[in-house]
Short mmCIF file of C-alpha atoms in Angstrom, two decimals:
data_model
loop_
_atom_site.label_atom_id
_atom_site.label_comp_id
_atom_site.label_asym_id
_atom_site.label_seq_id
_atom_site.Cartn_x
_atom_site.Cartn_y
_atom_site.Cartn_z
CA MET A 1 65.25 269.63 251.36
CA GLN A 2 64.84 269.25 247.59
CA ALA A 3 64.39 271.95 244.97
CA PHE A 4 62.65 271.68 241.60
CA ARG A 5 62.94 274.40 238.98
CA GLY A 6 60.43 274.97 236.21
CA SER A 7 57.25 276.88 235.33
CA LEU A 8 54.94 276.45 238.33
CA VAL A 9 51.17 276.27 237.75
CA ASP A 10 48.55 275.62 240.42
CA PHE A 11 45.10 276.81 241.53
CA VAL A 12 43.66 278.37 244.66
CA ASP A 13 40.00 278.22 243.59
CA ASP A 14 37.63 277.35 240.77
CA PRO A 15 38.11 279.65 237.75
CA HIS A 16 34.32 279.47 237.26
CA ALA A 17 34.00 281.47 240.48
CA LEU A 18 37.23 283.47 240.61
CA GLY A 19 38.22 283.87 236.98
CA ASP A 20 41.86 284.01 235.97
CA GLY A 21 42.81 284.92 239.56
CA ALA A 22 42.17 281.31 240.54
CA CYS A 23 45.41 280.29 238.80
CA ARG A 24 48.92 280.98 240.11
CA PHE A 25 51.74 280.97 237.57
CA ILE A 26 55.47 281.55 237.96
CA GLU A 27 57.26 281.32 234.61
CA ASP A 28 60.66 280.60 236.18
CA GLY A 29 59.89 279.18 239.59
CA VAL A 30 61.23 276.87 242.26
CA LEU A 31 59.28 274.39 244.32
CA LEU A 32 60.94 273.56 247.63
CA VAL A 33 60.10 270.18 249.16
CA ARG A 34 61.07 269.04 252.65
CA ASP A 35 60.43 265.47 253.78
CA GLY A 36 57.96 264.87 250.96
CA ARG A 37 55.84 267.98 251.58
CA VAL A 38 55.74 271.39 249.98
CA GLU A 39 57.89 273.84 251.87
CA LYS A 40 57.61 276.88 249.62
CA ARG A 41 57.06 278.04 246.07
CA GLY A 42 58.45 281.20 244.52
CA ALA A 43 60.49 282.86 241.83
CA ALA A 44 63.78 281.16 240.99
CA ARG A 45 65.75 284.39 241.25
CA GLU A 46 64.72 284.69 244.90
CA LEU A 47 64.68 281.12 246.18
CA LEU A 48 67.81 279.80 244.47
CA ALA A 49 69.91 282.41 246.28
CA GLN A 50 68.55 281.19 249.62
CA LEU A 51 69.33 277.49 249.10
CA ALA A 52 72.12 275.77 250.97
CA PRO A 53 74.91 274.81 248.52
CA ASP A 54 74.30 271.08 249.00
CA THR A 55 70.52 271.21 248.32
CA PRO A 56 69.63 268.79 245.51
CA LEU A 57 68.21 270.74 242.57
CA THR A 58 66.26 269.09 239.74
CA ASP A 59 66.09 271.43 236.78
CA TYR A 60 62.90 271.18 234.71
CA SER A 61 63.37 274.57 233.07
CA GLY A 62 61.19 274.95 229.98
CA LYS A 63 58.66 272.52 231.38
CA LEU A 64 55.48 273.05 233.44
CA ILE A 65 55.22 271.70 236.98
CA LEU A 66 51.63 271.15 238.11
CA PRO A 67 50.03 269.30 241.04
CA GLY A 68 49.59 265.62 240.22
CA PHE A 69 46.43 264.68 238.35
CA ILE A 70 43.51 263.28 240.35
CA ASP A 71 41.39 260.61 238.67
CA THR A 72 38.05 260.41 240.48
CA HIS A 73 36.72 257.30 238.71
CA ILE A 74 38.58 254.35 237.22
CA HIS A 75 38.32 250.52 237.22
CA TYR A 76 41.70 248.82 237.60
CA ALA A 77 40.24 245.39 236.86
CA GLN A 78 39.17 246.58 233.41
CA THR A 79 42.69 247.43 232.25
CA ASP A 80 42.85 244.39 229.97
CA MET A 81 39.52 245.07 228.28
CA ILE A 82 40.17 248.69 227.34
CA GLY A 83 39.14 249.39 223.74
CA SER A 84 36.56 246.58 223.55
CA TYR A 85 34.38 247.15 220.52
CA GLY A 86 30.81 247.94 219.79
CA GLU A 87 28.53 247.95 222.83
CA GLN A 88 26.55 250.30 225.01
CA LEU A 89 26.57 250.15 228.79
CA LEU A 90 24.40 247.17 229.75
CA SER A 91 25.50 244.83 226.96
CA TRP A 92 29.09 246.01 227.47
CA LEU A 93 28.91 244.86 231.09
CA GLU A 94 27.54 241.46 230.09
CA ASN A 95 29.89 240.82 227.17
CA TYR A 96 33.15 242.29 228.43
CA THR A 97 33.17 243.50 232.03
CA PHE A 98 31.78 240.53 233.92
CA PRO A 99 33.91 237.92 232.09
CA THR A 100 37.05 240.04 232.59
CA GLU A 101 36.42 240.61 236.30
CA ARG A 102 35.89 236.89 236.90
CA ALA A 103 39.66 236.33 236.63
CA PHE A 104 40.32 238.43 239.75
CA ASP A 105 39.38 235.51 241.91
CA ASP A 106 43.04 234.57 241.31
CA PRO A 107 45.28 236.67 243.61
CA VAL A 108 48.31 236.24 241.34
CA HIS A 109 46.40 237.69 238.39
CA ALA A 110 45.04 240.51 240.55
CA ARG A 111 48.53 241.48 241.74
CA GLU A 112 49.96 241.46 238.23
CA VAL A 113 47.21 243.71 236.84
CA ALA A 114 47.36 246.01 239.88
CA GLY A 115 51.11 246.50 239.44
CA PHE A 116 50.74 247.37 235.76
CA PHE A 117 47.79 249.66 236.51
CA VAL A 118 49.71 251.72 239.08
CA GLN A 119 52.64 252.13 236.72
CA GLU A 120 50.27 253.30 233.99
CA LEU A 121 48.78 255.91 236.33
CA LEU A 122 52.25 257.23 237.09
CA ARG A 123 53.26 257.22 233.43
CA ASN A 124 50.30 259.51 232.75
CA GLY A 125 50.91 261.90 235.64
CA THR A 126 48.13 260.63 237.91
CA THR A 127 49.09 260.68 241.58
CA THR A 128 45.68 260.11 243.20
CA ALA A 129 42.88 257.82 242.03
CA MET A 130 39.49 256.57 243.19
CA VAL A 131 39.37 252.97 242.02
CA PHE A 132 36.86 250.17 241.59
CA ALA A 133 38.22 246.69 242.31
CA THR A 134 35.99 243.59 241.83
CA VAL A 135 33.73 241.57 244.12
CA HIS A 136 36.76 239.56 245.21
CA ARG A 137 38.32 240.56 248.50
CA ASN A 138 41.83 239.78 247.27
CA SER A 139 41.35 242.21 244.37
CA VAL A 140 41.20 245.03 246.92
CA ASP A 141 44.27 243.76 248.74
CA ALA A 142 46.14 243.68 245.42
CA ILE A 143 45.43 247.28 244.40
CA PHE A 144 46.15 248.65 247.86
CA GLU A 145 49.44 246.74 248.02
CA ALA A 146 50.49 248.09 244.63
CA ALA A 147 49.57 251.66 245.60
CA ALA A 148 51.32 251.42 248.97
CA ALA A 149 54.53 250.33 247.25
CA GLN A 150 54.57 253.68 245.40
CA ASP A 151 53.16 255.78 248.29
CA LEU A 152 50.26 256.61 245.98
CA CYS A 153 47.18 258.30 247.43
CA LEU A 154 44.47 255.83 246.49
CA ILE A 155 40.83 255.16 247.37
CA ALA A 156 39.40 251.74 246.53
CA GLY A 157 36.73 249.28 247.53
CA LYS A 158 35.26 245.84 246.94
CA VAL A 159 32.42 245.86 244.41
CA MET A 160 29.07 244.79 245.92
CA MET A 161 26.59 242.90 243.70
CA ASP A 162 23.90 240.52 244.94
CA ARG A 163 21.60 240.45 241.89
CA ASN A 164 21.47 241.04 238.13
CA CYS A 165 24.97 239.71 237.60
CA PRO A 166 26.50 236.30 236.86
CA PRO A 167 26.54 233.82 239.78
CA PHE A 168 30.34 233.77 239.72
CA LEU A 169 30.40 237.48 240.69
CA ARG A 170 27.47 237.51 243.10
CA ASP A 171 27.88 238.16 246.80
CA THR A 172 25.30 238.67 249.57
CA PRO A 173 24.55 241.54 251.95
CA GLU A 174 26.11 239.51 254.75
CA SER A 175 29.29 238.56 252.87
CA SER A 176 29.68 242.14 251.64
CA TYR A 177 29.46 243.40 255.20
CA GLU A 178 32.03 240.91 256.47
CA ASP A 179 34.46 241.50 253.60
CA CYS A 180 34.18 245.29 253.68
CA SER A 181 34.52 245.44 257.47
CA ALA A 182 37.74 243.41 257.31
CA LEU A 183 39.11 245.47 254.42
CA ILE A 184 38.32 248.75 256.18
CA GLU A 185 40.09 247.53 259.28
CA ARG A 186 43.17 246.55 257.29
CA TRP A 187 43.49 249.37 254.78
CA HIS A 188 41.51 252.52 255.60
CA GLY A 189 43.94 255.14 256.85
CA ALA A 190 47.00 252.95 256.27
CA GLY A 191 49.51 255.45 254.95
CA ARG A 192 47.81 257.32 252.11
CA LEU A 193 45.13 254.70 251.46
CA HIS A 194 41.37 255.07 251.95
CA TYR A 195 38.47 252.65 251.67
CA ALA A 196 35.30 253.27 249.66
CA VAL A 197 32.03 251.38 250.11
CA THR A 198 31.34 250.35 246.51
CA PRO A 199 28.01 249.00 245.25
CA ARG A 200 28.54 248.79 241.47
CA PHE A 201 25.27 250.53 240.71
CA ALA A 202 21.72 250.36 242.02
CA PRO A 203 20.51 247.63 239.59
CA THR A 204 23.04 245.08 240.89
CA SER A 205 22.17 245.54 244.57
CA THR A 206 19.00 244.59 246.39
CA GLU A 207 17.53 247.00 248.88
CA ALA A 208 18.92 244.74 251.61
CA GLN A 209 22.45 245.21 250.26
CA LEU A 210 22.03 248.95 249.89
CA LYS A 211 20.86 249.05 253.49
CA MET A 212 23.98 247.12 254.45
CA ALA A 213 26.12 249.65 252.58
CA GLU A 214 24.43 252.44 254.54
CA ARG A 215 25.27 250.58 257.76
CA LEU A 216 28.95 250.36 256.77
CA LEU A 217 29.08 254.10 256.12
CA ASP A 218 27.52 254.86 259.49
CA GLU A 219 29.74 252.45 261.41
CA HIS A 220 32.94 253.76 259.85
CA PRO A 221 32.89 257.58 259.75
CA GLY A 222 35.47 258.87 257.30
CA VAL A 223 35.24 256.09 254.75
CA PHE A 224 34.32 256.99 251.19
CA PHE A 225 31.48 255.89 248.94
CA GLN A 226 31.52 255.37 245.17
CA SER A 227 29.00 254.16 242.62
CA HIS A 228 27.47 255.00 239.24
CA VAL A 229 24.32 256.98 238.50
CA ALA A 230 22.34 258.09 235.44
CA GLU A 231 24.90 257.02 232.87
CA ASN A 232 22.71 255.56 230.15
CA PRO A 233 19.01 256.09 229.23
CA GLN A 234 18.27 252.35 229.18
CA GLU A 235 19.90 252.01 232.60
CA VAL A 236 17.77 254.87 233.96
CA ARG A 237 14.59 253.15 232.76
CA TRP A 238 15.72 249.89 234.33
CA VAL A 239 16.26 251.57 237.70
CA ALA A 240 12.72 253.00 237.54
CA GLU A 241 11.39 249.46 237.07
CA LEU A 242 13.51 247.98 239.86
CA PHE A 243 12.75 250.77 242.34
CA PRO A 244 9.21 251.93 241.48
CA TRP A 245 8.99 253.93 244.70
CA SER A 246 11.89 256.24 243.71
CA ARG A 247 11.47 259.73 242.28
CA SER A 248 14.64 259.32 240.22
CA TYR A 249 17.75 257.18 239.90
CA LEU A 250 19.63 259.49 242.26
CA ASP A 251 16.76 259.26 244.72
CA VAL A 252 17.49 255.55 245.22
CA TYR A 253 20.85 256.41 246.73
CA ASP A 254 19.36 259.29 248.66
CA ARG A 255 16.82 257.00 250.35
CA PHE A 256 19.74 254.97 251.71
CA ARG A 257 21.57 258.11 252.86
CA MET A 258 24.43 257.71 250.42
CA LEU A 259 24.41 261.34 249.29
CA ARG A 260 26.95 262.70 251.72
CA ALA A 261 30.47 264.08 251.98
CA ARG A 262 33.16 261.81 250.46
CA ALA A 263 30.61 260.17 248.12
CA VAL A 264 31.42 260.20 244.41
CA PHE A 265 28.91 259.29 241.71
CA ALA A 266 30.29 258.56 238.27
CA HIS A 267 28.61 260.05 235.18
CA CYS A 268 25.56 262.00 236.45
CA ILE A 269 24.48 262.60 232.86
CA HIS A 270 20.71 262.08 232.94
CA LEU A 271 19.85 264.13 236.04
CA ASP A 272 17.11 266.72 236.23
CA ALA A 273 17.37 270.09 237.94
CA LYS A 274 16.12 268.76 241.27
CA ASP A 275 18.72 265.96 241.19
CA ARG A 276 21.55 268.38 240.48
CA GLU A 277 20.48 270.68 243.30
CA ARG A 278 20.16 267.75 245.71
CA LEU A 279 23.57 266.39 244.76
CA ALA A 280 25.15 269.79 245.28
CA ALA A 281 23.43 270.36 248.63
CA SER A 282 24.46 266.94 249.94
CA GLY A 283 28.18 267.56 249.51
CA ALA A 284 28.55 264.50 247.28
CA ALA A 285 30.49 264.83 244.03
CA ALA A 286 30.09 263.94 240.37
CA SER A 287 32.86 262.36 238.32
CA PHE A 288 32.82 263.72 234.77
CA CYS A 289 33.87 260.79 232.54
CA ALA A 290 33.77 262.30 229.07
CA THR A 291 35.84 259.69 227.26
CA SER A 292 33.82 256.68 228.40
CA ASN A 293 30.52 258.50 227.92
CA LEU A 294 31.38 259.13 224.29
CA PHE A 295 32.81 255.64 223.79
CA LEU A 296 29.65 253.92 225.09
CA GLY A 297 27.29 256.47 223.54
CA SER A 298 25.84 257.22 226.96
CA GLY A 299 25.23 260.95 226.66
CA LEU A 300 26.77 264.32 227.49
CA PHE A 301 27.49 265.55 231.02
CA ASP A 302 26.71 269.25 231.51
CA PRO A 303 29.63 270.88 233.38
CA GLN A 304 28.05 274.33 233.06
CA ARG A 305 24.84 273.41 234.91
CA ALA A 306 26.86 271.50 237.48
CA ALA A 307 28.94 274.62 238.16
CA GLU A 308 25.88 276.85 238.33
CA VAL A 309 24.34 274.84 241.20
CA GLY A 310 27.66 274.40 242.99
CA MET A 311 28.19 270.68 242.45
CA ARG A 312 31.56 269.26 243.38
CA VAL A 313 33.03 267.82 240.18
CA GLY A 314 36.14 265.81 239.42
CA ILE A 315 37.45 264.22 236.24
CA GLY A 316 37.39 260.46 235.70
CA THR A 317 39.10 258.49 232.95
CA ASP A 318 36.78 255.53 233.64
CA VAL A 319 39.14 252.93 232.18
CA GLY A 320 38.17 250.47 230.71
CA ALA A 321 35.16 252.14 229.03
CA GLY A 322 37.40 255.17 228.92
CA THR A 323 40.01 254.62 226.26
CA SER A 324 43.02 256.27 227.89
CA PHE A 325 44.70 256.59 231.28
CA SER A 326 45.75 260.08 230.21
CA MET A 327 44.10 262.97 232.00
CA LEU A 328 45.17 265.18 229.09
CA ARG A 329 43.23 263.04 226.61
CA THR A 330 40.28 263.05 229.00
CA LEU A 331 40.33 266.85 229.32
CA ASP A 332 40.34 267.07 225.53
CA GLU A 333 37.17 264.98 225.38
CA SER A 334 35.67 267.00 228.25
CA TYR A 335 36.15 270.19 226.24
CA LYS A 336 34.38 268.62 223.26
CA VAL A 337 31.47 267.43 225.42
CA ALA A 338 31.03 270.98 226.72
CA GLN A 339 31.14 272.28 223.14
CA MET A 340 28.38 269.87 222.15
CA GLY A 341 26.30 271.28 224.98
CA GLY A 342 26.82 274.83 223.78
CA HIS A 343 29.33 275.81 226.48
CA ARG A 344 33.07 276.34 226.74
CA LEU A 345 35.28 274.50 229.19
CA SER A 346 38.21 276.85 229.62
CA PRO A 347 41.69 275.32 229.85
CA LEU A 348 42.15 276.91 233.26
CA ARG A 349 39.00 275.29 234.60
CA ALA A 350 39.88 271.99 232.95
CA PHE A 351 43.22 271.80 234.76
CA TYR A 352 41.58 273.00 237.97
CA LEU A 353 39.14 270.07 237.76
CA ALA A 354 42.03 267.66 237.20
CA THR A 355 43.93 268.95 240.27
CA LEU A 356 42.41 271.04 243.07
CA GLY A 357 38.85 270.41 241.87
CA GLY A 358 39.42 266.67 242.10
CA ALA A 359 40.94 267.07 245.56
CA ARG A 360 37.87 269.03 246.68
CA ALA A 361 35.54 266.43 245.20
CA LEU A 362 37.31 263.82 247.33
CA TYR A 363 37.61 266.04 250.44
CA LEU A 364 41.39 265.65 250.26
CA ASP A 365 42.21 269.28 249.48
CA ALA A 366 43.81 269.77 252.91
CA THR A 367 46.66 267.49 251.82
CA ILE A 368 46.81 267.51 247.99
CA GLY A 369 45.67 269.54 244.97
CA ASN A 370 47.98 272.54 244.89
CA PHE A 371 51.35 273.80 246.15
CA GLU A 372 50.30 275.22 249.49
CA PRO A 373 52.93 274.64 252.20
CA GLY A 374 52.47 271.41 254.10
CA LYS A 375 50.71 269.51 251.32
CA HIS A 376 52.14 266.33 249.85
CA ALA A 377 54.56 267.18 247.05
CA ASP A 378 52.76 265.15 244.39
CA PHE A 379 53.36 266.75 241.02
CA VAL A 380 53.58 266.13 237.30
CA VAL A 381 56.08 267.69 234.90
CA LEU A 382 54.70 268.45 231.44
CA ASP A 383 56.93 268.95 228.41
CA PRO A 384 55.49 271.47 225.91
CA ALA A 385 57.97 270.27 223.30
CA ALA A 386 57.26 266.56 223.69
CA THR A 387 56.20 266.13 220.06
CA PRO A 388 57.18 268.06 216.92
CA LEU A 389 53.65 269.38 216.46
CA LEU A 390 53.37 270.57 220.07
CA GLU A 391 56.77 272.24 219.87
CA ARG A 392 55.80 274.01 216.66
CA ARG A 393 52.47 275.25 218.05
CA MET A 394 53.97 276.30 221.37
CA ALA A 395 56.50 278.47 219.57
CA ARG A 396 53.55 280.56 218.37
CA THR A 397 51.82 280.72 221.75
CA GLU A 398 52.50 282.97 224.74
CA ALA A 399 49.53 283.08 227.13
CA LEU A 400 49.43 280.38 229.79
CA ALA A 401 45.80 279.48 229.04
CA ASP A 402 46.66 278.90 225.39
CA ARG A 403 49.63 276.73 226.34
CA LEU A 404 47.48 274.63 228.66
CA PHE A 405 44.86 274.29 225.96
CA LEU A 406 47.44 272.94 223.53
CA LEU A 407 48.65 270.45 226.13
CA MET A 408 45.14 269.11 226.67
CA THR A 409 44.16 269.00 222.99
CA LEU A 410 47.42 267.80 221.45
CA GLY A 411 49.03 266.07 224.42
CA ASP A 412 49.06 262.52 225.76
CA ASP A 413 51.35 260.34 227.88
CA ARG A 414 54.37 261.52 225.84
CA VAL A 415 53.96 264.97 227.39
CA VAL A 416 54.52 263.61 230.92
CA ALA A 417 58.24 264.12 231.47
CA ALA A 418 58.12 263.00 235.10
CA THR A 419 55.74 262.17 237.92
CA HIS A 420 56.75 262.79 241.53
CA ILE A 421 55.12 261.29 244.62
CA ALA A 422 55.96 263.16 247.84
CA GLY A 423 58.94 264.64 246.00
CA ARG A 424 60.27 261.28 244.83
CA ALA A 425 60.53 260.65 241.08
CA ALA A 426 58.14 257.72 240.61
CA HIS A 427 58.24 257.95 236.81
CA VAL A 428 60.73 259.62 234.47
CA ARG A 429 60.23 259.54 230.72
CA ALA A 430 62.80 257.26 229.11
CA ALA A 431 64.42 260.04 227.08
CA LEU A 432 65.06 262.05 230.25
CA ALA A 433 66.23 259.06 232.27
CA ALA A 434 68.81 258.27 229.59
#
């Protein structure tokens, strides 16, 4: 048994549906963890008196303890090209992404980047991520090995591309099938790891390859699916030219039965009402990637319309088009995107999307996402006095929603005091460790 004291914050439902009652808050609380899973949560005055004298107690008083952040869309192979200047989506892929991903043919390079990437997730409070690797089989091995070493809950897959990409990154439907089948056999369900069938996006896969991806999904029930859709207007027009039979970009995936549970589509910006309704009805999810959408000038996702039709939505940092691993920075940009669309993204809903909402988008809410007993004790500790400005503003703030809003608008990786995986401290801010 372990005990952790601090201000406990988690969610039982979407605040869009349940209002403030969706959030549970204990100002002075204790989280009890047994064998890496949540045992109980409650008020410190009650639970501390019940603890055996030798129970280890970590005191985070004055700090907020929340479920670990869940990043539903990120590219680990693009870590070293983050902040690349001056392009929109398609030219950005040609000028930066494809040359960078070429290096992952080297397993030593892939392992080095994967190790740094996992540490950066932990430093930013992210305990679960859905990750794109590259076309190289060893790139998937590298990221799964790095995640397994930290007991991180991670979903990843080999990128599939058999056209409209450089020859050095091109595979075939047959090689994709062989590689993915072997990777699924090795990694899917190993510890806390899951495999995702991963065509990069419709323009880089022939219909034969998309059919092969459909076959993989059918042959391996329980695997995930990830891709991109409707990110950029030029991309949308290109898809219409490549697939003239389709009603819409999303319809391409629908024809190959990829709209299903455990499927996550990044961006979902340029969808019409019928697309949004179809996505919601299918059980697939959208990853809201505000930072990268602004950085590439792609457009504005509409979280309000998504909520109105019941779409599953998670938050994605989308590194390397996204410019930060920080979920706090990403929530800040998400709020601004909603403002530009004439809506408000409340701080309660923002943190719901980054925790339980992300778990629901990934169909992992039975094991992560809040502090219900039996779930993995993955959590992040946020310090409201991490910077002088935050400390000053917090001194003038009382309501929980206002405190969360300050954390997501003024916070960054400095706010993350510690990140715990299954109760274990996987990252502790240097000042605390000292």
